[in-house]
Amino acid sequence: MASWLSNSVRFLCAATLMAGLASRNCLAQQDIDMTQTESGLVTRLADVDAFEETVLKSWSIWIVVFTSTSTDPVKSRGIDRGKCDEMVSQLTNAAVELNKMNVQVGLADVDDLSQIASEFNVRKRMLPVALLFKTRARDGDKLKSDLFANPSELKTVVEEHLVDNPRDDAGYHRKITLTLGSGEL
């Protein structure tokens, strides 16, 4: 169970899977933040600044999964490690489907982003928690964690959440933004 609980978080490597170069359980270890450009990749959000810049200030729709990588028995008290491990293992397959509709997927550790977790009412005893950021406001819609086991069902639920979001020239959803007078904020 501690396979992804090393000093860095490991991600399922969808690009390798899609190229047929590895088995379904191929893991790609990432020690740094990734810039997400390829289908199926999950962006690790390492700190509050990365979350602010990458998720909240972006025009892209984001789903961020909060989990914990701590092996400290005190810090990980009350965390359902099995659910966290299961959701992380399902993230890449979900990201492949979500990236097709230009929805980005991020993974955040509650200890690294404790201020953000607190702001969005993410508690360790509730982990894993997935939030959909569909507006430029500081607001996230909670998604059921069991949806990640079925990426097509997750995609359908996300599409329902995005029904009021504007689309860009390519037909992808954009975040809703507050408009005052004649300009956007």
Rosetta silent file (secondary structure, phi, psi, omega in degrees, C-alpha in Angstrom):
SEQUENCE: MASWLSNSVRFLCAATLMAGLASRNCLAQQDIDMTQTESGLVTRLADVDAFEETVLKSWSIWIVVFTSTSTDPVKSRGIDRGKCDEMVSQLTNAAVELNKMNVQVGLADVDDLSQIASEFNVRKRMLPVALLFKTRARDGDKLKSDLFANPSELKTVVEEHLVDNPRDDAGYHRKITLTLGSGEL
SCORE:     score description
SCORE:     0.000 S_00000001
   1 L     0.000  -23.526 -178.108    0.000    0.000    0.000 S_00000001
   2 H   -85.192   14.544 -176.138    2.940    2.298    0.540 S_00000001
   3 H   -59.940  -33.655 -179.721    3.924    2.041   -3.149 S_00000001
   4 H  -105.066    8.051 -178.196    3.026    5.679   -3.850 S_00000001
   5 L  -101.134   39.649  175.365    3.887    6.939   -0.384 S_00000001
   6 L   -85.510 -164.160 -179.348    7.570    7.560   -0.994 S_00000001
   7 L   -62.921  -22.400  178.367    9.221   10.976   -0.811 S_00000001
   8 L  -128.800  161.121 -179.767    7.379   11.956   -3.965 S_00000001
   9 L   -84.987  140.640  177.632    3.982   11.170   -5.361 S_00000001
  10 E  -106.497  145.056 -178.895    3.803    8.709   -8.224 S_00000001
  11 E  -119.842  146.628  171.554    1.330    9.027  -11.033 S_00000001
  12 E   -65.458  138.545 -172.810   -0.062    6.474  -13.424 S_00000001
  13 L   -99.530   89.812 -177.111    1.557    7.114  -16.762 S_00000001
  14 H   -67.472  -36.465 -179.030   -1.257    7.394  -19.294 S_00000001
  15 H   -60.166  -41.360  177.927    0.973    8.530  -22.130 S_00000001
  16 H   -67.580  -40.801  178.759    2.962    5.298  -21.835 S_00000001
  17 H   -62.259  -44.425 -176.973   -0.231    3.268  -21.571 S_00000001
  18 H   -66.762  -31.059  178.496   -1.719    4.931  -24.629 S_00000001
  19 L   -79.578   -7.433  178.550    1.465    4.240  -26.585 S_00000001
  20 L    74.186   22.205 -175.827    1.177    0.579  -25.547 S_00000001
  21 L   -92.972   -4.474 -177.653    4.650    0.563  -24.049 S_00000001
  22 L  -153.301  171.269  178.438    3.730   -0.678  -20.578 S_00000001
  23 L   -75.684  172.311 -179.670    1.144   -2.512  -18.571 S_00000001
  24 L   -60.685  -22.487 -176.333   -1.907   -0.814  -17.027 S_00000001
  25 L   -97.391   15.566  178.110   -0.037   -0.431  -13.739 S_00000001
  26 L   -57.634  130.485  177.876    2.896    1.556  -15.161 S_00000001
  27 E  -115.431  137.318  173.810    3.926    4.279  -12.727 S_00000001
  28 E  -116.103  118.637 -177.323    5.841    7.420  -13.600 S_00000001
  29 E   -81.562  133.023  179.658    7.400    9.125  -10.620 S_00000001
  30 L  -122.959  120.816  179.034    7.185   12.913  -10.602 S_00000001
  31 L   -98.592  -11.312 -176.845    9.283   14.953   -8.190 S_00000001
  32 L  -127.310  166.971  175.369    8.358   18.332   -9.625 S_00000001
  33 L   -64.679  144.645  178.160    5.248   20.133  -10.727 S_00000001
  34 L  -107.687  147.996  168.324    4.202   19.189  -14.231 S_00000001
  35 L   -95.305  118.904 -172.812    2.802   21.443  -16.883 S_00000001
  36 L   -81.096  118.100  175.844   -0.083   19.467  -18.218 S_00000001
  37 L  -132.765  -27.207 -177.633   -0.183   19.265  -21.988 S_00000001
  38 L   -94.372  148.853  179.127   -0.634   15.591  -22.826 S_00000001
  39 L   -61.139  131.840  174.785   -3.872   13.670  -22.525 S_00000001
  40 L    90.212   -2.473  178.739   -4.171   11.724  -19.315 S_00000001
  41 L   -85.417  148.868 -179.430   -1.502   13.437  -17.294 S_00000001
  42 L  -112.738  129.808 -178.330   -2.227   14.574  -13.772 S_00000001
  43 E   -88.929  126.596  176.101   -0.684   17.805  -12.511 S_00000001
  44 E   -84.643  124.535  179.449    0.814   17.707   -9.026 S_00000001
  45 E  -100.705  101.669 -167.858   -0.024   20.892   -7.149 S_00000001
  46 L   -83.697  -22.661 -177.815    2.848   21.178   -4.699 S_00000001
  47 L  -155.249  175.702 -176.260    2.012   24.375   -2.835 S_00000001
  48 H   -61.406  -42.669 -179.874   -0.503   27.178   -2.362 S_00000001
  49 H   -61.775  -42.304  178.269    1.118   29.414   -4.991 S_00000001
  50 H   -62.525  -41.084  178.873    0.999   26.630   -7.588 S_00000001
  51 H   -63.045  -47.454 -178.950   -2.675   26.029   -6.783 S_00000001
  52 H   -58.912  -50.620 -176.179   -3.516   29.742   -7.053 S_00000001
  53 H   -70.850  -43.360 -173.125   -1.695   30.223  -10.367 S_00000001
  54 H   -80.091  -41.608 -173.836   -2.530   26.907  -11.993 S_00000001
  55 H   -98.605  -58.014 -171.498   -6.119   26.310  -10.896 S_00000001
  56 H   -72.145  -36.615 -177.300   -7.801   29.477   -9.692 S_00000001
  57 L   -89.006   -5.135 -177.963   -6.334   31.990  -12.153 S_00000001
  58 L   -81.432  152.410  172.744   -6.642   29.714  -15.169 S_00000001
  59 L   -82.024  -14.132 -178.873   -9.460   29.848  -17.721 S_00000001
  60 L   -75.015  148.478  172.399   -9.374   26.040  -17.833 S_00000001
  61 E   -76.396  138.750 -178.639  -11.819   23.941  -15.856 S_00000001
  62 E  -128.762  142.549  165.238  -10.020   21.947  -13.161 S_00000001
  63 E  -115.363  123.236  179.351  -10.768   18.917  -11.035 S_00000001
  64 E  -115.872  126.990  177.541   -8.434   18.725   -8.057 S_00000001
  65 E  -101.307  121.280  177.132   -8.232   15.578   -5.953 S_00000001
  66 E   -95.344  130.499  178.954   -7.083   16.136   -2.385 S_00000001
  67 E  -145.968 -170.986  178.282   -5.382   13.203   -0.713 S_00000001
  68 L  -136.192  137.402  177.172   -2.547   12.583    1.742 S_00000001
  69 L  -108.940    4.256 -175.907    0.879   11.054    1.224 S_00000001
  70 L   -68.029  134.678  173.767    1.953   11.288    4.857 S_00000001
  71 L  -101.882   -2.210  177.414    3.275    8.137    6.487 S_00000001
  72 L   -67.717  122.682 -177.222    3.425    9.870    9.870 S_00000001
  73 L   -61.463  -28.797  179.052    0.898    8.053   12.099 S_00000001
  74 L   -74.599  -47.654 -179.369   -0.121   11.314   13.784 S_00000001
  75 L   -66.850  -29.893 -175.802   -0.637   13.263   10.531 S_00000001
  76 L   -98.639   12.704  178.129   -2.461   10.389    8.852 S_00000001
  77 L   -62.637  130.315  177.209   -4.824    9.635   11.735 S_00000001
  78 L    86.608   -3.409 -179.113   -8.377    9.199   10.456 S_00000001
  79 L   -87.974  133.069  175.460   -7.379    8.933    6.790 S_00000001
  80 L   -85.375   91.843 -175.688   -8.761    6.008    4.823 S_00000001
  81 H   -59.577  -36.852  179.257   -5.534    5.060    3.061 S_00000001
  82 H   -60.577  -45.320  178.664   -7.281    2.424    0.950 S_00000001
  83 H   -65.132  -40.188  178.986   -9.697    4.956   -0.548 S_00000001
  84 H   -62.830  -47.661  179.543   -6.879    7.429   -1.200 S_00000001
  85 H   -60.801  -42.736 -179.363   -4.730    4.790   -2.931 S_00000001
  86 H   -62.544  -44.607 -178.478   -7.691    3.594   -4.985 S_00000001
  87 H   -66.701  -41.503  178.079   -8.593    7.082   -6.177 S_00000001
  88 H   -61.561  -38.765  179.593   -5.000    7.937   -7.105 S_00000001
  89 H   -68.410  -21.315 -179.777   -4.793    4.714   -9.132 S_00000001
  90 H   -93.106   -9.583 -172.492   -7.957    5.748  -11.021 S_00000001
  91 H   -61.809  -43.390 -175.592   -6.862    9.318  -11.751 S_00000001
  92 H   -65.341  -44.347  178.090   -5.050    8.778  -15.037 S_00000001
  93 H   -61.580  -39.089  176.482   -7.899    6.889  -16.689 S_00000001
  94 H   -65.450  -41.155 -179.356  -10.263    9.623  -15.516 S_00000001
  95 H   -63.171  -35.269  178.148   -7.849   12.287  -16.783 S_00000001
  96 H   -58.707  -47.795  179.285   -7.791   10.726  -20.253 S_00000001
  97 H   -67.176  -43.541 -176.874  -11.568   11.176  -20.529 S_00000001
  98 H   -69.458  -36.759  179.222  -11.612   14.605  -18.884 S_00000001
  99 H   -65.058  -26.986  176.399   -8.738   15.966  -20.979 S_00000001
 100 H   -61.162  -29.093  177.689  -10.762   15.148  -24.114 S_00000001
 101 L  -103.488   18.270  176.915  -13.169   17.861  -22.985 S_00000001
 102 L    63.617   30.811  172.557  -10.271   20.129  -21.929 S_00000001
 103 E   -97.666  125.239 -178.020  -10.829   19.607  -18.201 S_00000001
 104 E   -88.106  151.586 -178.624   -7.518   19.532  -16.346 S_00000001
 105 E  -122.834  130.996  179.203   -6.852   17.166  -13.438 S_00000001
 106 E  -125.928  154.933  177.480   -4.705   17.977  -10.420 S_00000001
 107 E  -123.193  127.132 -177.241   -3.540   16.074   -7.363 S_00000001
 108 E  -129.036  138.413  175.648   -2.950   17.913   -4.098 S_00000001
 109 E   -91.411  129.286 -177.245   -1.647   16.751   -0.748 S_00000001
 110 L   -61.757  -28.468  178.713   -3.622   18.246    2.157 S_00000001
 111 L   -73.112  -34.377  178.749   -0.429   18.761    4.147 S_00000001
 112 L   -75.851  -29.880 -177.040    1.181   20.748    1.305 S_00000001
 113 L  -121.179   46.668 -174.879   -1.955   22.822    0.701 S_00000001
 114 H   -60.310  -36.944  178.495   -3.363   23.042    4.212 S_00000001
 115 H   -65.148  -43.122  179.683   -4.587   26.652    3.734 S_00000001
 116 H   -67.628  -44.734  179.068   -6.422   25.741    0.530 S_00000001
 117 H   -58.042  -43.545  179.139   -7.810   22.539    2.048 S_00000001
 118 H   -64.370  -43.841 -179.846   -9.129   24.499    5.006 S_00000001
 119 H   -58.968  -38.446 -177.674  -10.655   27.189    2.770 S_00000001
 120 L   -98.235   16.528  175.555  -12.573   24.572    0.773 S_00000001
 121 L    58.491   39.476  175.703  -13.539   22.551    3.865 S_00000001
 122 L   -94.165  117.316 -178.904  -11.416   19.536    2.956 S_00000001
 123 L  -112.073  147.173 -177.391  -10.750   17.544    6.116 S_00000001
 124 H   -57.236  -38.211 -178.541   -8.395   14.592    6.458 S_00000001
 125 H   -67.707  -13.648 -179.068  -11.153   12.326    7.740 S_00000001
 126 H   -97.850   -3.434 -173.965  -13.051   13.024    4.470 S_00000001
 127 L   -67.056  148.790   -3.575  -10.204   12.088    2.103 S_00000001
 128 L   -78.608  151.367  179.011  -10.046   11.613   -0.785 S_00000001
 129 E  -127.201  130.693  177.147  -11.993   14.702   -1.883 S_00000001
 130 E  -112.767  128.822  178.666  -12.431   15.831   -5.501 S_00000001
 131 E  -120.144  137.097  177.014  -13.429   19.420   -6.248 S_00000001
 132 E   -99.576  121.038  178.543  -14.526   20.830   -9.606 S_00000001
 133 E  -104.388   99.056 -175.826  -13.385   24.411  -10.213 S_00000001
 134 L  -110.005    1.055  177.151  -15.676   25.753  -12.924 S_00000001
 135 E  -129.505  164.670  176.195  -15.588   29.456  -12.034 S_00000001
 136 L   -84.330   -4.007  175.516  -12.817   31.989  -11.476 S_00000001
 137 L   -75.816  165.986  178.643  -14.337   32.608   -8.037 S_00000001
 138 L   -83.114   75.133 -173.883  -12.947   30.819   -5.013 S_00000001
 139 L  -148.347  135.669  177.201  -15.540   28.087   -5.256 S_00000001
 140 L  -135.503  137.933  176.790  -15.384   24.346   -5.894 S_00000001
 141 E   -92.634  130.054 -179.396  -18.136   21.777   -6.423 S_00000001
 142 E   -76.437  135.294  176.402  -17.595   18.482   -4.629 S_00000001
 143 E  -111.998  144.853  178.757  -17.641   15.355   -6.792 S_00000001
 144 L   -68.675  133.533 -176.977  -18.286   11.855   -5.467 S_00000001
 145 H   -66.644  -26.787 -179.617  -15.059    9.869   -5.274 S_00000001
 146 H   -70.049  -14.644  177.051  -16.701    6.696   -6.579 S_00000001
 147 H   -64.999  -26.207 -175.846  -17.223    8.414   -9.962 S_00000001
 148 H   -70.394  -16.871  176.425  -13.504    8.056  -10.704 S_00000001
 149 H   -72.548  -22.476 -179.780  -13.902    4.280  -11.056 S_00000001
 150 L  -127.179   89.485 -174.937  -16.056    4.904  -14.147 S_00000001
 151 H   -56.604  -34.506  179.833  -14.495    7.684  -16.261 S_00000001
 152 H   -68.938  -37.125  176.052  -17.404    7.877  -18.716 S_00000001
 153 H   -67.909  -39.838  176.527  -19.875    8.394  -15.851 S_00000001
 154 H   -59.901  -44.551  179.300  -17.541   11.005  -14.349 S_00000001
 155 H   -59.664  -42.569  178.661  -17.412   12.776  -17.723 S_00000001
 156 H   -62.441  -45.071  179.622  -21.221   12.833  -17.884 S_00000001
 157 H   -63.452  -42.469  179.215  -21.506   14.286  -14.362 S_00000001
 158 H   -64.138  -42.345  177.296  -18.883   16.948  -15.144 S_00000001
 159 H   -59.214  -38.249  176.987  -20.705   17.878  -18.361 S_00000001
 160 H   -64.479  -38.285  178.233  -23.900   18.356  -16.310 S_00000001
 161 H   -67.484  -28.177 -173.944  -22.015   20.658  -13.931 S_00000001
 162 L   -96.367   10.805 -174.930  -20.685   22.701  -16.859 S_00000001
 163 L   -57.263  -32.052 -178.793  -23.986   23.287  -18.644 S_00000001
 164 L   -93.192   -3.835 -178.510  -23.926   27.041  -17.849 S_00000001
 165 L   -77.141  140.911  177.675  -20.234   27.566  -18.618 S_00000001
 166 L   -69.560  161.837  177.827  -19.329   29.479  -21.795 S_00000001
 167 E  -114.754  149.252  176.889  -17.413   27.767  -24.573 S_00000001
 168 L   -86.274 -174.299 -177.353  -14.357   29.014  -26.421 S_00000001
 169 L   -62.801  -27.154  179.468  -13.875   29.024  -30.214 S_00000001
 170 L   -85.028   -3.855  178.997  -12.775   25.370  -30.149 S_00000001
 171 L    91.873    3.750  178.706  -15.972   24.369  -28.313 S_00000001
 172 L   -85.788  149.112  177.258  -14.327   23.708  -24.950 S_00000001
 173 E   -68.396  145.024  172.427  -15.846   24.947  -21.710 S_00000001
 174 L  -118.225  162.280  176.859  -14.256   27.944  -20.016 S_00000001
 175 L   -68.307  147.872  172.225  -14.599   29.059  -16.443 S_00000001
 176 E   -76.223  139.942  178.345  -17.409   31.408  -15.577 S_00000001
 177 L  -129.250  154.402  179.210  -16.128   34.803  -14.537 S_00000001
 178 L   -73.938  131.095  177.730  -17.705   37.742  -12.795 S_00000001
 179 E  -115.806  126.128  176.514  -18.669   40.554  -15.153 S_00000001
 180 E  -120.105  127.573 -179.488  -19.120   44.085  -13.900 S_00000001
 181 L    63.145 -120.741 -176.739  -20.265   46.800  -16.276 S_00000001
 182 L  -109.971    6.151 -177.120  -18.681   46.116  -19.641 S_00000001
 183 E  -129.774  164.816  178.317  -15.595   44.180  -18.582 S_00000001
 184 E   -95.766  148.919  173.635  -14.571   40.920  -16.972 S_00000001
 185 L  -103.498    0.000    0.000  -12.763   40.636  -13.679 S_00000001
